[in-house]
JSON list of C-alpha atoms and ligand atoms in Angstrom, two decimals:
[
{"chain": "A", "resi": 24, "resn": "MET", "atom": "CA", "xyz": [-86.88, -2.55, -69.50]},
{"chain": "A", "resi": 25, "resn": "PRO", "atom": "CA", "xyz": [-87.70, -5.88, -67.74]},
{"chain": "A", "resi": 26, "resn": "VAL", "atom": "CA", "xyz": [-85.98, -9.02, -69.14]},
{"chain": "A", "resi": 27, "resn": "ASP", "atom": "CA", "xyz": [-87.81, -12.31, -68.39]},
{"chain": "A", "resi": 28, "resn": "GLY", "atom": "CA", "xyz": [-89.98, -10.35, -65.97]},
{"chain": "A", "resi": 29, "resn": "ILE", "atom": "CA", "xyz": [-87.00, -8.94, -64.05]},
{"chain": "A", "resi": 30, "resn": "ASP", "atom": "CA", "xyz": [-86.33, -5.20, -63.98]},
{"chain": "A", "resi": 31, "resn": "TYR", "atom": "CA", "xyz": [-82.53, -5.36, -63.96]},
{"chain": "A", "resi": 32, "resn": "GLN", "atom": "CA", "xyz": [-82.22, -1.61, -64.52]},
{"chain": "A", "resi": 33, "resn": "ALA", "atom": "CA", "xyz": [-84.09, -0.79, -61.31]},
{"chain": "A", "resi": 34, "resn": "GLN", "atom": "CA", "xyz": [-81.98, -3.35, -59.43]},
{"chain": "A", "resi": 35, "resn": "LEU", "atom": "CA", "xyz": [-78.79, -1.83, -60.86]},
{"chain": "A", "resi": 36, "resn": "GLU", "atom": "CA", "xyz": [-79.82, 1.66, -59.71]},
{"chain": "A", "resi": 37, "resn": "ALA", "atom": "CA", "xyz": [-80.48, 0.32, -56.19]},
{"chain": "A", "resi": 38, "resn": "LEU", "atom": "CA", "xyz": [-77.07, -1.39, -56.20]},
{"chain": "A", "resi": 39, "resn": "LEU", "atom": "CA", "xyz": [-75.42, 1.87, -57.27]},
{"chain": "A", "resi": 40, "resn": "GLU", "atom": "CA", "xyz": [-76.99, 3.56, -54.24]},
{"chain": "A", "resi": 41, "resn": "GLN", "atom": "CA", "xyz": [-75.41, 0.93, -51.97]},
{"chain": "A", "resi": 42, "resn": "ILE", "atom": "CA", "xyz": [-72.05, 1.38, -53.70]},
{"chain": "A", "resi": 43, "resn": "ARG", "atom": "CA", "xyz": [-72.22, 5.17, -53.21]},
{"chain": "A", "resi": 44, "resn": "ALA", "atom": "CA", "xyz": [-73.11, 4.61, -49.54]},
{"chain": "A", "resi": 45, "resn": "LYS", "atom": "CA", "xyz": [-69.89, 2.59, -49.20]},
{"chain": "A", "resi": 46, "resn": "GLY", "atom": "CA", "xyz": [-67.86, 5.64, -50.22]},
{"chain": "A", "resi": 47, "resn": "VAL", "atom": "CA", "xyz": [-67.44, 5.25, -53.97]},
{"chain": "A", "resi": 48, "resn": "ARG", "atom": "CA", "xyz": [-67.90, 8.74, -55.35]},
{"chain": "A", "resi": 49, "resn": "ASP", "atom": "CA", "xyz": [-65.76, 8.71, -58.52]},
{"chain": "A", "resi": 50, "resn": "ALA", "atom": "CA", "xyz": [-68.32, 9.61, -61.21]},
{"chain": "A", "resi": 51, "resn": "ARG", "atom": "CA", "xyz": [-66.43, 7.75, -63.96]},
{"chain": "A", "resi": 52, "resn": "VAL", "atom": "CA", "xyz": [-66.30, 4.57, -61.90]},
{"chain": "A", "resi": 53, "resn": "LEU", "atom": "CA", "xyz": [-70.02, 4.79, -61.08]},
{"chain": "A", "resi": 54, "resn": "GLU", "atom": "CA", "xyz": [-70.88, 5.39, -64.72]},
{"chain": "A", "resi": 55, "resn": "ALA", "atom": "CA", "xyz": [-68.73, 2.41, -65.82]},
{"chain": "A", "resi": 56, "resn": "ILE", "atom": "CA", "xyz": [-70.69, 0.24, -63.37]},
{"chain": "A", "resi": 57, "resn": "ARG", "atom": "CA", "xyz": [-74.00, 1.62, -64.64]},
{"chain": "A", "resi": 58, "resn": "GLN", "atom": "CA", "xyz": [-72.94, 0.70, -68.20]},
{"chain": "A", "resi": 59, "resn": "THR", "atom": "CA", "xyz": [-72.02, -2.88, -67.27]},
{"chain": "A", "resi": 60, "resn": "PRO", "atom": "CA", "xyz": [-74.97, -5.27, -66.81]},
{"chain": "A", "resi": 61, "resn": "ARG", "atom": "CA", "xyz": [-73.74, -7.68, -64.13]},
{"chain": "A", "resi": 62, "resn": "HIS", "atom": "CA", "xyz": [-76.40, -10.28, -64.96]},
{"chain": "A", "resi": 63, "resn": "LEU", "atom": "CA", "xyz": [-74.53, -10.99, -68.22]},
{"chain": "A", "resi": 64, "resn": "PHE", "atom": "CA", "xyz": [-71.52, -12.18, -66.16]},
{"chain": "A", "resi": 65, "resn": "VAL", "atom": "CA", "xyz": [-73.38, -14.41, -63.70]},
{"chain": "A", "resi": 66, "resn": "PRO", "atom": "CA", "xyz": [-74.29, -18.06, -64.50]},
{"chain": "A", "resi": 67, "resn": "GLU", "atom": "CA", "xyz": [-77.97, -18.46, -65.35]},
{"chain": "A", "resi": 68, "resn": "SER", "atom": "CA", "xyz": [-78.60, -20.39, -62.12]},
{"chain": "A", "resi": 69, "resn": "HIS", "atom": "CA", "xyz": [-77.69, -17.28, -60.07]},
{"chain": "A", "resi": 70, "resn": "ARG", "atom": "CA", "xyz": [-78.92, -14.53, -62.40]},
{"chain": "A", "resi": 71, "resn": "HIS", "atom": "CA", "xyz": [-81.71, -13.50, -60.02]},
{"chain": "A", "resi": 72, "resn": "TYR", "atom": "CA", "xyz": [-79.02, -12.49, -57.51]},
{"chain": "A", "resi": 73, "resn": "ALA", "atom": "CA", "xyz": [-76.89, -10.53, -59.98]},
{"chain": "A", "resi": 74, "resn": "TYR", "atom": "CA", "xyz": [-77.61, -7.12, -58.39]},
{"chain": "A", "resi": 75, "resn": "ILE", "atom": "CA", "xyz": [-77.27, -8.19, -54.78]},
{"chain": "A", "resi": 76, "resn": "ASP", "atom": "CA", "xyz": [-74.03, -6.84, -53.31]},
{"chain": "A", "resi": 77, "resn": "HIS", "atom": "CA", "xyz": [-72.47, -10.25, -52.94]},
{"chain": "A", "resi": 78, "resn": "ALA", "atom": "CA", "xyz": [-69.89, -12.50, -54.60]},
{"chain": "A", "resi": 79, "resn": "LEU", "atom": "CA", "xyz": [-71.40, -15.39, -56.60]},
{"chain": "A", "resi": 80, "resn": "PRO", "atom": "CA", "xyz": [-69.99, -18.69, -57.90]},
{"chain": "A", "resi": 81, "resn": "ILE", "atom": "CA", "xyz": [-68.81, -18.82, -61.53]},
{"chain": "A", "resi": 82, "resn": "GLY", "atom": "CA", "xyz": [-67.37, -22.36, -61.67]},
{"chain": "A", "resi": 83, "resn": "GLU", "atom": "CA", "xyz": [-63.93, -23.89, -60.98]},
{"chain": "A", "resi": 84, "resn": "GLY", "atom": "CA", "xyz": [-64.43, -22.94, -57.30]},
{"chain": "A", "resi": 85, "resn": "GLN", "atom": "CA", "xyz": [-64.05, -19.24, -58.25]},
{"chain": "A", "resi": 86, "resn": "THR", "atom": "CA", "xyz": [-66.32, -16.24, -57.81]},
{"chain": "A", "resi": 87, "resn": "ILE", "atom": "CA", "xyz": [-67.44, -13.03, -59.47]},
{"chain": "A", "resi": 88, "resn": "SER", "atom": "CA", "xyz": [-66.43, -10.43, -56.88]},
{"chain": "A", "resi": 89, "resn": "GLN", "atom": "CA", "xyz": [-68.81, -8.40, -54.72]},
{"chain": "A", "resi": 90, "resn": "PRO", "atom": "CA", "xyz": [-69.83, -5.34, -56.80]},
{"chain": "A", "resi": 91, "resn": "SER", "atom": "CA", "xyz": [-69.09, -2.77, -54.07]},
{"chain": "A", "resi": 92, "resn": "LEU", "atom": "CA", "xyz": [-65.59, -4.24, -53.73]},
{"chain": "A", "resi": 93, "resn": "VAL", "atom": "CA", "xyz": [-65.10, -4.11, -57.51]},
{"chain": "A", "resi": 94, "resn": "ALA", "atom": "CA", "xyz": [-66.14, -0.44, -57.35]},
{"chain": "A", "resi": 95, "resn": "GLN", "atom": "CA", "xyz": [-63.85, 0.37, -54.40]},
{"chain": "A", "resi": 96, "resn": "MET", "atom": "CA", "xyz": [-60.88, -1.34, -56.02]},
{"chain": "A", "resi": 97, "resn": "THR", "atom": "CA", "xyz": [-61.49, 0.43, -59.32]},
{"chain": "A", "resi": 98, "resn": "GLN", "atom": "CA", "xyz": [-61.70, 3.78, -57.52]},
{"chain": "A", "resi": 99, "resn": "LEU", "atom": "CA", "xyz": [-58.41, 3.06, -55.70]},
{"chain": "A", "resi": 100, "resn": "LEU", "atom": "CA", "xyz": [-56.66, 2.63, -59.06]},
{"chain": "A", "resi": 101, "resn": "GLU", "atom": "CA", "xyz": [-57.27, 6.37, -59.70]},
{"chain": "A", "resi": 102, "resn": "LEU", "atom": "CA", "xyz": [-57.51, 5.86, -63.45]},
{"chain": "A", "resi": 103, "resn": "GLN", "atom": "CA", "xyz": [-57.35, 8.99, -65.59]},
{"chain": "A", "resi": 104, "resn": "GLY", "atom": "CA", "xyz": [-58.23, 7.25, -68.87]},
{"chain": "A", "resi": 105, "resn": "ASP", "atom": "CA", "xyz": [-54.85, 7.01, -70.60]},
{"chain": "A", "resi": 106, "resn": "GLU", "atom": "CA", "xyz": [-53.34, 4.06, -68.73]},
{"chain": "A", "resi": 107, "resn": "ASN", "atom": "CA", "xyz": [-51.89, 0.74, -69.81]},
{"chain": "A", "resi": 108, "resn": "VAL", "atom": "CA", "xyz": [-53.52, -1.72, -67.37]},
{"chain": "A", "resi": 109, "resn": "LEU", "atom": "CA", "xyz": [-52.88, -5.36, -66.45]},
{"chain": "A", "resi": 110, "resn": "GLU", "atom": "CA", "xyz": [-55.61, -7.32, -64.64]},
{"chain": "A", "resi": 111, "resn": "ILE", "atom": "CA", "xyz": [-54.77, -10.63, -62.99]},
{"chain": "A", "resi": 112, "resn": "GLY", "atom": "CA", "xyz": [-57.76, -12.92, -62.43]},
{"chain": "A", "resi": 113, "resn": "THR", "atom": "CA", "xyz": [-60.23, -12.36, -65.28]},
{"chain": "A", "resi": 114, "resn": "GLY", "atom": "CA", "xyz": [-62.86, -14.55, -63.57]},
{"chain": "A", "resi": 115, "resn": "SER", "atom": "CA", "xyz": [-66.22, -13.75, -65.18]},
{"chain": "A", "resi": 116, "resn": "GLY", "atom": "CA", "xyz": [-64.86, -10.68, -66.97]},
{"chain": "A", "resi": 117, "resn": "TYR", "atom": "CA", "xyz": [-67.09, -8.27, -64.99]},
{"chain": "A", "resi": 118, "resn": "GLN", "atom": "CA", "xyz": [-64.24, -6.24, -63.49]},
{"chain": "A", "resi": 119, "resn": "THR", "atom": "CA", "xyz": [-62.51, -6.46, -66.89]},
{"chain": "A", "resi": 120, "resn": "ALA", "atom": "CA", "xyz": [-65.47, -4.71, -68.57]},
{"chain": "A", "resi": 121, "resn": "ILE", "atom": "CA", "xyz": [-65.43, -1.91, -65.99]},
{"chain": "A", "resi": 122, "resn": "LEU", "atom": "CA", "xyz": [-61.68, -1.41, -66.33]},
{"chain": "A", "resi": 123, "resn": "ARG", "atom": "CA", "xyz": [-61.89, -1.36, -70.12]},
{"chain": "A", "resi": 124, "resn": "ARG", "atom": "CA", "xyz": [-64.18, 1.67, -70.01]},
{"chain": "A", "resi": 125, "resn": "LEU", "atom": "CA", "xyz": [-61.62, 3.58, -67.94]},
{"chain": "A", "resi": 126, "resn": "CYS", "atom": "CA", "xyz": [-58.23, 3.01, -69.60]},
{"chain": "A", "resi": 127, "resn": "THR", "atom": "CA", "xyz": [-56.49, 2.96, -72.97]},
{"chain": "A", "resi": 128, "resn": "ARG", "atom": "CA", "xyz": [-55.09, -0.55, -73.08]},
{"chain": "A", "resi": 129, "resn": "LEU", "atom": "CA", "xyz": [-56.11, -3.60, -71.07]},
{"chain": "A", "resi": 130, "resn": "THR", "atom": "CA", "xyz": [-54.54, -7.05, -70.74]},
{"chain": "A", "resi": 131, "resn": "THR", "atom": "CA", "xyz": [-56.27, -9.62, -68.55]},
{"chain": "A", "resi": 132, "resn": "ILE", "atom": "CA", "xyz": [-54.87, -12.98, -67.36]},
{"chain": "A", "resi": 133, "resn": "GLU", "atom": "CA", "xyz": [-56.81, -16.01, -66.10]},
{"chain": "A", "resi": 134, "resn": "ARG", "atom": "CA", "xyz": [-55.34, -19.37, -65.06]},
{"chain": "A", "resi": 135, "resn": "PHE", "atom": "CA", "xyz": [-58.47, -21.43, -65.82]},
{"chain": "A", "resi": 136, "resn": "PRO", "atom": "CA", "xyz": [-58.97, -21.72, -69.62]},
{"chain": "A", "resi": 137, "resn": "ARG", "atom": "CA", "xyz": [-62.70, -22.44, -69.19]},
{"chain": "A", "resi": 138, "resn": "LEU", "atom": "CA", "xyz": [-63.25, -19.22, -67.21]},
{"chain": "A", "resi": 139, "resn": "ALA", "atom": "CA", "xyz": [-61.17, -17.20, -69.68]},
{"chain": "A", "resi": 140, "resn": "LEU", "atom": "CA", "xyz": [-63.30, -18.51, -72.56]},
{"chain": "A", "resi": 141, "resn": "GLN", "atom": "CA", "xyz": [-66.55, -17.79, -70.73]},
{"chain": "A", "resi": 142, "resn": "ALA", "atom": "CA", "xyz": [-65.32, -14.28, -69.84]},
{"chain": "A", "resi": 143, "resn": "TYR", "atom": "CA", "xyz": [-64.44, -13.72, -73.50]},
{"chain": "A", "resi": 144, "resn": "ARG", "atom": "CA", "xyz": [-67.98, -14.73, -74.48]},
{"chain": "A", "resi": 145, "resn": "ASN", "atom": "CA", "xyz": [-69.51, -12.55, -71.75]},
{"chain": "A", "resi": 146, "resn": "LEU", "atom": "CA", "xyz": [-67.49, -9.54, -72.88]},
{"chain": "A", "resi": 147, "resn": "GLN", "atom": "CA", "xyz": [-68.41, -10.10, -76.55]},
{"chain": "A", "resi": 148, "resn": "GLN", "atom": "CA", "xyz": [-71.97, -9.07, -75.61]},
{"chain": "A", "resi": 149, "resn": "LEU", "atom": "CA", "xyz": [-70.81, -5.54, -74.82]},
{"chain": "A", "resi": 150, "resn": "ASP", "atom": "CA", "xyz": [-69.56, -2.93, -77.23]},
{"chain": "A", "resi": 151, "resn": "LEU", "atom": "CA", "xyz": [-66.06, -2.49, -75.79]},
{"chain": "A", "resi": 152, "resn": "PRO", "atom": "CA", "xyz": [-62.70, -1.65, -77.38]},
{"chain": "A", "resi": 153, "resn": "PRO", "atom": "CA", "xyz": [-60.24, -4.56, -77.81]},
{"chain": "A", "resi": 154, "resn": "ILE", "atom": "CA", "xyz": [-58.96, -6.44, -74.75]},
{"chain": "A", "resi": 155, "resn": "THR", "atom": "CA", "xyz": [-55.94, -8.78, -74.72]},
{"chain": "A", "resi": 156, "resn": "PHE", "atom": "CA", "xyz": [-56.87, -12.12, -73.07]},
{"chain": "A", "resi": 157, "resn": "VAL", "atom": "CA", "xyz": [-54.07, -14.26, -71.70]},
{"chain": "A", "resi": 158, "resn": "ILE", "atom": "CA", "xyz": [-54.47, -17.75, -70.24]},
{"chain": "A", "resi": 159, "resn": "GLY", "atom": "CA", "xyz": [-51.70, -18.53, -67.78]},
{"chain": "A", "resi": 160, "resn": "ASP", "atom": "CA", "xyz": [-50.06, -17.71, -64.48]},
{"chain": "A", "resi": 161, "resn": "GLY", "atom": "CA", "xyz": [-50.64, -14.03, -63.73]},
{"chain": "A", "resi": 162, "resn": "THR", "atom": "CA", "xyz": [-48.12, -14.05, -60.88]},
{"chain": "A", "resi": 163, "resn": "CYS", "atom": "CA", "xyz": [-45.49, -13.86, -63.64]},
{"chain": "A", "resi": 164, "resn": "GLY", "atom": "CA", "xyz": [-47.20, -10.77, -65.07]},
{"chain": "A", "resi": 165, "resn": "PHE", "atom": "CA", "xyz": [-47.14, -10.35, -68.84]},
{"chain": "A", "resi": 166, "resn": "PRO", "atom": "CA", "xyz": [-43.79, -8.87, -69.96]},
{"chain": "A", "resi": 167, "resn": "PRO", "atom": "CA", "xyz": [-44.69, -8.18, -73.64]},
{"chain": "A", "resi": 168, "resn": "TYR", "atom": "CA", "xyz": [-46.79, -5.10, -72.75]},
{"chain": "A", "resi": 169, "resn": "ALA", "atom": "CA", "xyz": [-44.89, -3.94, -69.64]},
{"chain": "A", "resi": 170, "resn": "PRO", "atom": "CA", "xyz": [-44.42, -1.46, -68.07]},
{"chain": "A", "resi": 171, "resn": "TYR", "atom": "CA", "xyz": [-47.96, -1.11, -66.74]},
{"chain": "A", "resi": 172, "resn": "ASP", "atom": "CA", "xyz": [-49.38, 2.10, -65.27]},
{"chain": "A", "resi": 173, "resn": "ARG", "atom": "CA", "xyz": [-51.76, -0.01, -63.20]},
{"chain": "A", "resi": 174, "resn": "ILE", "atom": "CA", "xyz": [-51.85, -3.66, -62.16]},
{"chain": "A", "resi": 175, "resn": "LEU", "atom": "CA", "xyz": [-54.96, -5.02, -60.46]},
{"chain": "A", "resi": 176, "resn": "VAL", "atom": "CA", "xyz": [-54.87, -8.45, -58.83]},
{"chain": "A", "resi": 177, "resn": "THR", "atom": "CA", "xyz": [-58.32, -9.84, -58.07]},
{"chain": "A", "resi": 178, "resn": "ALA", "atom": "CA", "xyz": [-57.16, -12.86, -56.03]},
{"chain": "A", "resi": 179, "resn": "GLY", "atom": "CA", "xyz": [-55.52, -13.03, -52.60]},
{"chain": "A", "resi": 180, "resn": "ALA", "atom": "CA", "xyz": [-51.70, -12.86, -52.75]},
{"chain": "A", "resi": 181, "resn": "PRO", "atom": "CA", "xyz": [-49.33, -14.26, -50.09]},
{"chain": "A", "resi": 182, "resn": "PRO", "atom": "CA", "xyz": [-47.36, -11.82, -47.90]},
{"chain": "A", "resi": 183, "resn": "LYS", "atom": "CA", "xyz": [-44.43, -11.73, -50.34]},
{"chain": "A", "resi": 184, "resn": "VAL", "atom": "CA", "xyz": [-45.81, -9.68, -53.25]},
{"chain": "A", "resi": 185, "resn": "PRO", "atom": "CA", "xyz": [-44.98, -11.35, -56.62]},
{"chain": "A", "resi": 186, "resn": "GLN", "atom": "CA", "xyz": [-41.68, -9.76, -57.72]},
{"chain": "A", "resi": 187, "resn": "PRO", "atom": "CA", "xyz": [-42.51, -9.86, -61.47]},
{"chain": "A", "resi": 188, "resn": "LEU", "atom": "CA", "xyz": [-45.48, -7.57, -60.83]},
{"chain": "A", "resi": 189, "resn": "LEU", "atom": "CA", "xyz": [-43.27, -5.03, -59.05]},
{"chain": "A", "resi": 190, "resn": "ASP", "atom": "CA", "xyz": [-40.74, -5.29, -61.89]},
{"chain": "A", "resi": 191, "resn": "GLN", "atom": "CA", "xyz": [-43.40, -4.75, -64.57]},
{"chain": "A", "resi": 192, "resn": "LEU", "atom": "CA", "xyz": [-44.92, -1.72, -62.82]},
{"chain": "A", "resi": 193, "resn": "SER", "atom": "CA", "xyz": [-44.15, 1.67, -64.37]},
{"chain": "A", "resi": 194, "resn": "PRO", "atom": "CA", "xyz": [-41.54, 3.61, -62.35]},
{"chain": "A", "resi": 195, "resn": "ASN", "atom": "CA", "xyz": [-43.48, 6.80, -63.15]},
{"chain": "A", "resi": 196, "resn": "GLY", "atom": "CA", "xyz": [-46.07, 6.50, -60.40]},
{"chain": "A", "resi": 197, "resn": "GLY", "atom": "CA", "xyz": [-47.34, 3.04, -61.39]},
{"chain": "A", "resi": 198, "resn": "LYS", "atom": "CA", "xyz": [-49.87, 1.55, -58.97]},
{"chain": "A", "resi": 199, "resn": "LEU", "atom": "CA", "xyz": [-50.31, -2.12, -58.07]},
{"chain": "A", "resi": 200, "resn": "LEU", "atom": "CA", "xyz": [-53.50, -2.93, -56.14]},
{"chain": "A", "resi": 201, "resn": "LEU", "atom": "CA", "xyz": [-53.84, -6.36, -54.58]},
{"chain": "A", "resi": 202, "resn": "PRO", "atom": "CA", "xyz": [-55.21, -8.21, -51.56]},
{"chain": "A", "resi": 203, "resn": "VAL", "atom": "CA", "xyz": [-52.22, -9.37, -49.48]},
{"chain": "A", "resi": 204, "resn": "GLY", "atom": "CA", "xyz": [-52.27, -11.75, -46.53]},
{"chain": "A", "resi": 205, "resn": "SER", "atom": "CA", "xyz": [-53.09, -15.31, -45.57]},
{"chain": "A", "resi": 206, "resn": "ARG", "atom": "CA", "xyz": [-55.20, -17.77, -47.54]},
{"chain": "A", "resi": 207, "resn": "GLN", "atom": "CA", "xyz": [-58.16, -16.99, -45.27]},
{"chain": "A", "resi": 208, "resn": "TYR", "atom": "CA", "xyz": [-58.21, -13.19, -45.37]},
{"chain": "A", "resi": 209, "resn": "GLN", "atom": "CA", "xyz": [-56.18, -10.32, -46.75]},
{"chain": "A", "resi": 210, "resn": "VAL", "atom": "CA", "xyz": [-55.61, -6.59, -46.53]},
{"chain": "A", "resi": 211, "resn": "LEU", "atom": "CA", "xyz": [-56.29, -4.52, -49.63]},
{"chain": "A", "resi": 212, "resn": "THR", "atom": "CA", "xyz": [-52.92, -2.99, -50.46]},
{"chain": "A", "resi": 213, "resn": "ARG", "atom": "CA", "xyz": [-51.87, -0.32, -52.97]},
{"chain": "A", "resi": 214, "resn": "ILE", "atom": "CA", "xyz": [-48.22, -0.15, -53.93]},
{"chain": "A", "resi": 215, "resn": "THR", "atom": "CA", "xyz": [-46.96, 2.93, -55.76]},
{"chain": "A", "resi": 216, "resn": "LYS", "atom": "CA", "xyz": [-43.62, 2.96, -57.59]},
{"chain": "A", "resi": 217, "resn": "HIS", "atom": "CA", "xyz": [-41.53, 6.09, -58.17]},
{"chain": "A", "resi": 218, "resn": "GLY", "atom": "CA", "xyz": [-38.19, 5.19, -59.73]},
{"chain": "A", "resi": 219, "resn": "GLN", "atom": "CA", "xyz": [-37.06, 2.22, -57.63]},
{"chain": "A", "resi": 220, "resn": "ARG", "atom": "CA", "xyz": [-38.86, 3.57, -54.55]},
{"chain": "A", "resi": 221, "resn": "ILE", "atom": "CA", "xyz": [-41.89, 1.53, -53.45]},
{"chain": "A", "resi": 222, "resn": "ARG", "atom": "CA", "xyz": [-44.58, 2.93, -51.17]},
{"chain": "A", "resi": 223, "resn": "SER", "atom": "CA", "xyz": [-47.39, 0.89, -49.71]},
{"chain": "A", "resi": 224, "resn": "LYS", "atom": "CA", "xyz": [-50.78, 1.90, -48.33]},
{"chain": "A", "resi": 225, "resn": "THR", "atom": "CA", "xyz": [-53.53, -0.35, -46.95]},
{"chain": "A", "resi": 226, "resn": "PHE", "atom": "CA", "xyz": [-57.31, -0.03, -47.20]},
{"chain": "A", "resi": 227, "resn": "GLY", "atom": "CA", "xyz": [-58.87, -2.57, -44.85]},
{"chain": "A", "resi": 228, "resn": "GLU", "atom": "CA", "xyz": [-59.53, -6.27, -44.74]},
{"chain": "A", "resi": 229, "resn": "CYS", "atom": "CA", "xyz": [-61.05, -8.38, -47.48]},
{"chain": "A", "resi": 230, "resn": "VAL", "atom": "CA", "xyz": [-61.49, -12.04, -48.42]},
{"chain": "A", "resi": 231, "resn": "PHE", "atom": "CA", "xyz": [-60.55, -13.30, -51.88]},
{"chain": "A", "resi": 232, "resn": "VAL", "atom": "CA", "xyz": [-59.98, -16.66, -53.53]},
{"chain": "A", "resi": 233, "resn": "PRO", "atom": "CA", "xyz": [-56.23, -17.40, -53.52]},
{"chain": "A", "resi": 234, "resn": "LEU", "atom": "CA", "xyz": [-53.77, -16.23, -56.14]},
{"chain": "A", "resi": 235, "resn": "VAL", "atom": "CA", "xyz": [-52.28, -19.54, -57.25]},
{"chain": "A", "resi": 236, "resn": "GLY", "atom": "CA", "xyz": [-49.02, -19.63, -59.18]},
{"chain": "A", "resi": 237, "resn": "LYS", "atom": "CA", "xyz": [-45.24, -19.58, -59.27]},
{"chain": "A", "resi": 238, "resn": "TYR", "atom": "CA", "xyz": [-45.06, -16.36, -57.18]},
{"chain": "A", "resi": 239, "resn": "GLY", "atom": "CA", "xyz": [-48.36, -16.94, -55.36]},
{"chain": "A", "resi": 240, "resn": "TRP", "atom": "CA", "xyz": [-49.80, -19.78, -53.32]},
{"chain": "A", "resi": 241, "resn": "LYS", "atom": "CA", "xyz": [-48.80, -23.24, -54.51]},
{"chain": "A", "resi": 242, "resn": "PRO", "atom": "CA", "xyz": [-51.79, -25.41, -55.51]},
{"chain": "A", "resi": 243, "resn": "ASP", "atom": "CA", "xyz": [-51.15, -27.84, -52.61]},
{"chain": "A", "resi": 244, "resn": "GLU", "atom": "CA", "xyz": [-51.13, -24.93, -50.13]},
{"chain": "A", "resi": 245, "resn": "VAL", "atom": "CA", "xyz": [-54.74, -24.17, -51.00]},
{"chain": "A", "resi": 246, "resn": "ASP", "atom": "CA", "xyz": [-57.17, -26.23, -48.99]},
{"chain": "A", "resi": 247, "resn": "GLY", "atom": "CA", "xyz": [-60.86, -26.52, -49.78]},
{"chain": "A", "resi": 248, "resn": "TRP", "atom": "CA", "xyz": [-62.99, -23.84, -51.38]},
{"chain": "A", "resi": 249, "resn": "HIS", "atom": "CA", "xyz": [-62.64, -20.14, -50.82]},
{"chain": "A", "resi": 250, "resn": "THR", "atom": "CA", "xyz": [-65.41, -17.70, -51.57]},
{"chain": "A", "resi": 251, "resn": "LEU", "atom": "CA", "xyz": [-65.81, -13.98, -51.23]},
{"chain": "B", "resi": 327, "resn": "SAM", "atom": "N1", "xyz": [-62.78, -9.92, -60.91]},
{"chain": "B", "resi": 327, "resn": "SAM", "atom": "C1", "xyz": [-63.38, -11.16, -61.30]},
{"chain": "B", "resi": 327, "resn": "SAM", "atom": "C2", "xyz": [-64.81, -10.96, -61.72]},
{"chain": "B", "resi": 327, "resn": "SAM", "atom": "O1", "xyz": [-65.28, -9.82, -61.71]},
{"chain": "B", "resi": 327, "resn": "SAM", "atom": "O2", "xyz": [-65.45, -11.95, -62.07]},
{"chain": "B", "resi": 327, "resn": "SAM", "atom": "C3", "xyz": [-63.34, -12.14, -60.19]},
{"chain": "B", "resi": 327, "resn": "SAM", "atom": "C4", "xyz": [-62.01, -12.70, -59.96]},
{"chain": "B", "resi": 327, "resn": "SAM", "atom": "S1", "xyz": [-62.01, -14.08, -58.90]},
{"chain": "B", "resi": 327, "resn": "SAM", "atom": "C5", "xyz": [-62.31, -13.39, -57.33]},
{"chain": "B", "resi": 327, "resn": "SAM", "atom": "C6", "xyz": [-60.24, -14.39, -58.92]},
{"chain": "B", "resi": 327, "resn": "SAM", "atom": "C7", "xyz": [-59.77, -15.01, -60.20]},
{"chain": "B", "resi": 327, "resn": "SAM", "atom": "O3", "xyz": [-58.35, -15.07, -60.15]},
{"chain": "B", "resi": 327, "resn": "SAM", "atom": "C8", "xyz": [-60.26, -16.42, -60.42]},
{"chain": "B", "resi": 327, "resn": "SAM", "atom": "O4", "xyz": [-60.90, -16.52, -61.65]},
{"chain": "B", "resi": 327, "resn": "SAM", "atom": "C9", "xyz": [-58.97, -17.25, -60.38]},
{"chain": "B", "resi": 327, "resn": "SAM", "atom": "O5", "xyz": [-59.01, -18.37, -61.23]},
{"chain": "B", "resi": 327, "resn": "SAM", "atom": "C10", "xyz": [-57.96, -16.23, -60.83]},
{"chain": "B", "resi": 327, "resn": "SAM", "atom": "N2", "xyz": [-56.57, -16.54, -60.49]},
{"chain": "B", "resi": 327, "resn": "SAM", "atom": "C11", "xyz": [-56.05, -17.04, -59.35]},
{"chain": "B", "resi": 327, "resn": "SAM", "atom": "N3", "xyz": [-54.71, -17.15, -59.45]},
{"chain": "B", "resi": 327, "resn": "SAM", "atom": "C12", "xyz": [-54.38, -16.72, -60.70]},
{"chain": "B", "resi": 327, "resn": "SAM", "atom": "C13", "xyz": [-53.15, -16.59, -61.40]},
{"chain": "B", "resi": 327, "resn": "SAM", "atom": "N4", "xyz": [-51.98, -16.93, -60.87]},
{"chain": "B", "resi": 327, "resn": "SAM", "atom": "N5", "xyz": [-53.18, -16.11, -62.66]},
{"chain": "B", "resi": 327, "resn": "SAM", "atom": "C14", "xyz": [-54.36, -15.75, -63.24]},
{"chain": "B", "resi": 327, "resn": "SAM", "atom": "N6", "xyz": [-55.55, -15.85, -62.62]},
{"chain": "B", "resi": 327, "resn": "SAM", "atom": "C15", "xyz": [-55.56, -16.32, -61.36]}
]
């Protein structure tokens, strides 16, 4: 059904084709994306581009991530549906909405209050189960609901992975997915924890805005704007 003369549904189906072509085959992930209208998470000025496979500005120098990357990262979490999940970097709330359809409990942290509030409003438009919103430094995790079966970081972490996130990861096969590297580019990394044993696997290069915080990049280490 076209909205303001734009057939978002047709554009979404075309985007899903591109996402499949990039190797995302998990039917639950694809369905979660189909159920999540990206144009609701994009500022009005950029709404026409909502279904292009590209990151877009959302304010505060931050971005809503590229949809195919959101899909790939969600697939790499290997969610079964019964997980307690922590997301760091709420941004627009788009990835949050997709995650919420695929797990039992979701906590999301954003350092910019204005983005957190806008994400809350965006997510109110969808019929989703409750989500815990936290405004603060996600590099410290969120101990009240730990341990987490999955932790997803949607901003680029420095080479030393934030220790609180490793500590708050479930020792029963918990998975932490995050971009790790320099401020300019990172490698998508999945860390799995069994007991105190940590295993790490990488999935190619990516470019994210920096993870800024006590266990991330310091604000004065971040120069200029970074976009996806
Ligand atoms: N996944 C989001 C979406 O779909 O819109 C996009 C996330 S954006 C690429 C990264 C977000 O991480 C930004 O909103 C940024 O403010 C946030 N961020 C960076 N460092 C953070 C920290 N220490 N704690 C919480 N959020 C942080």
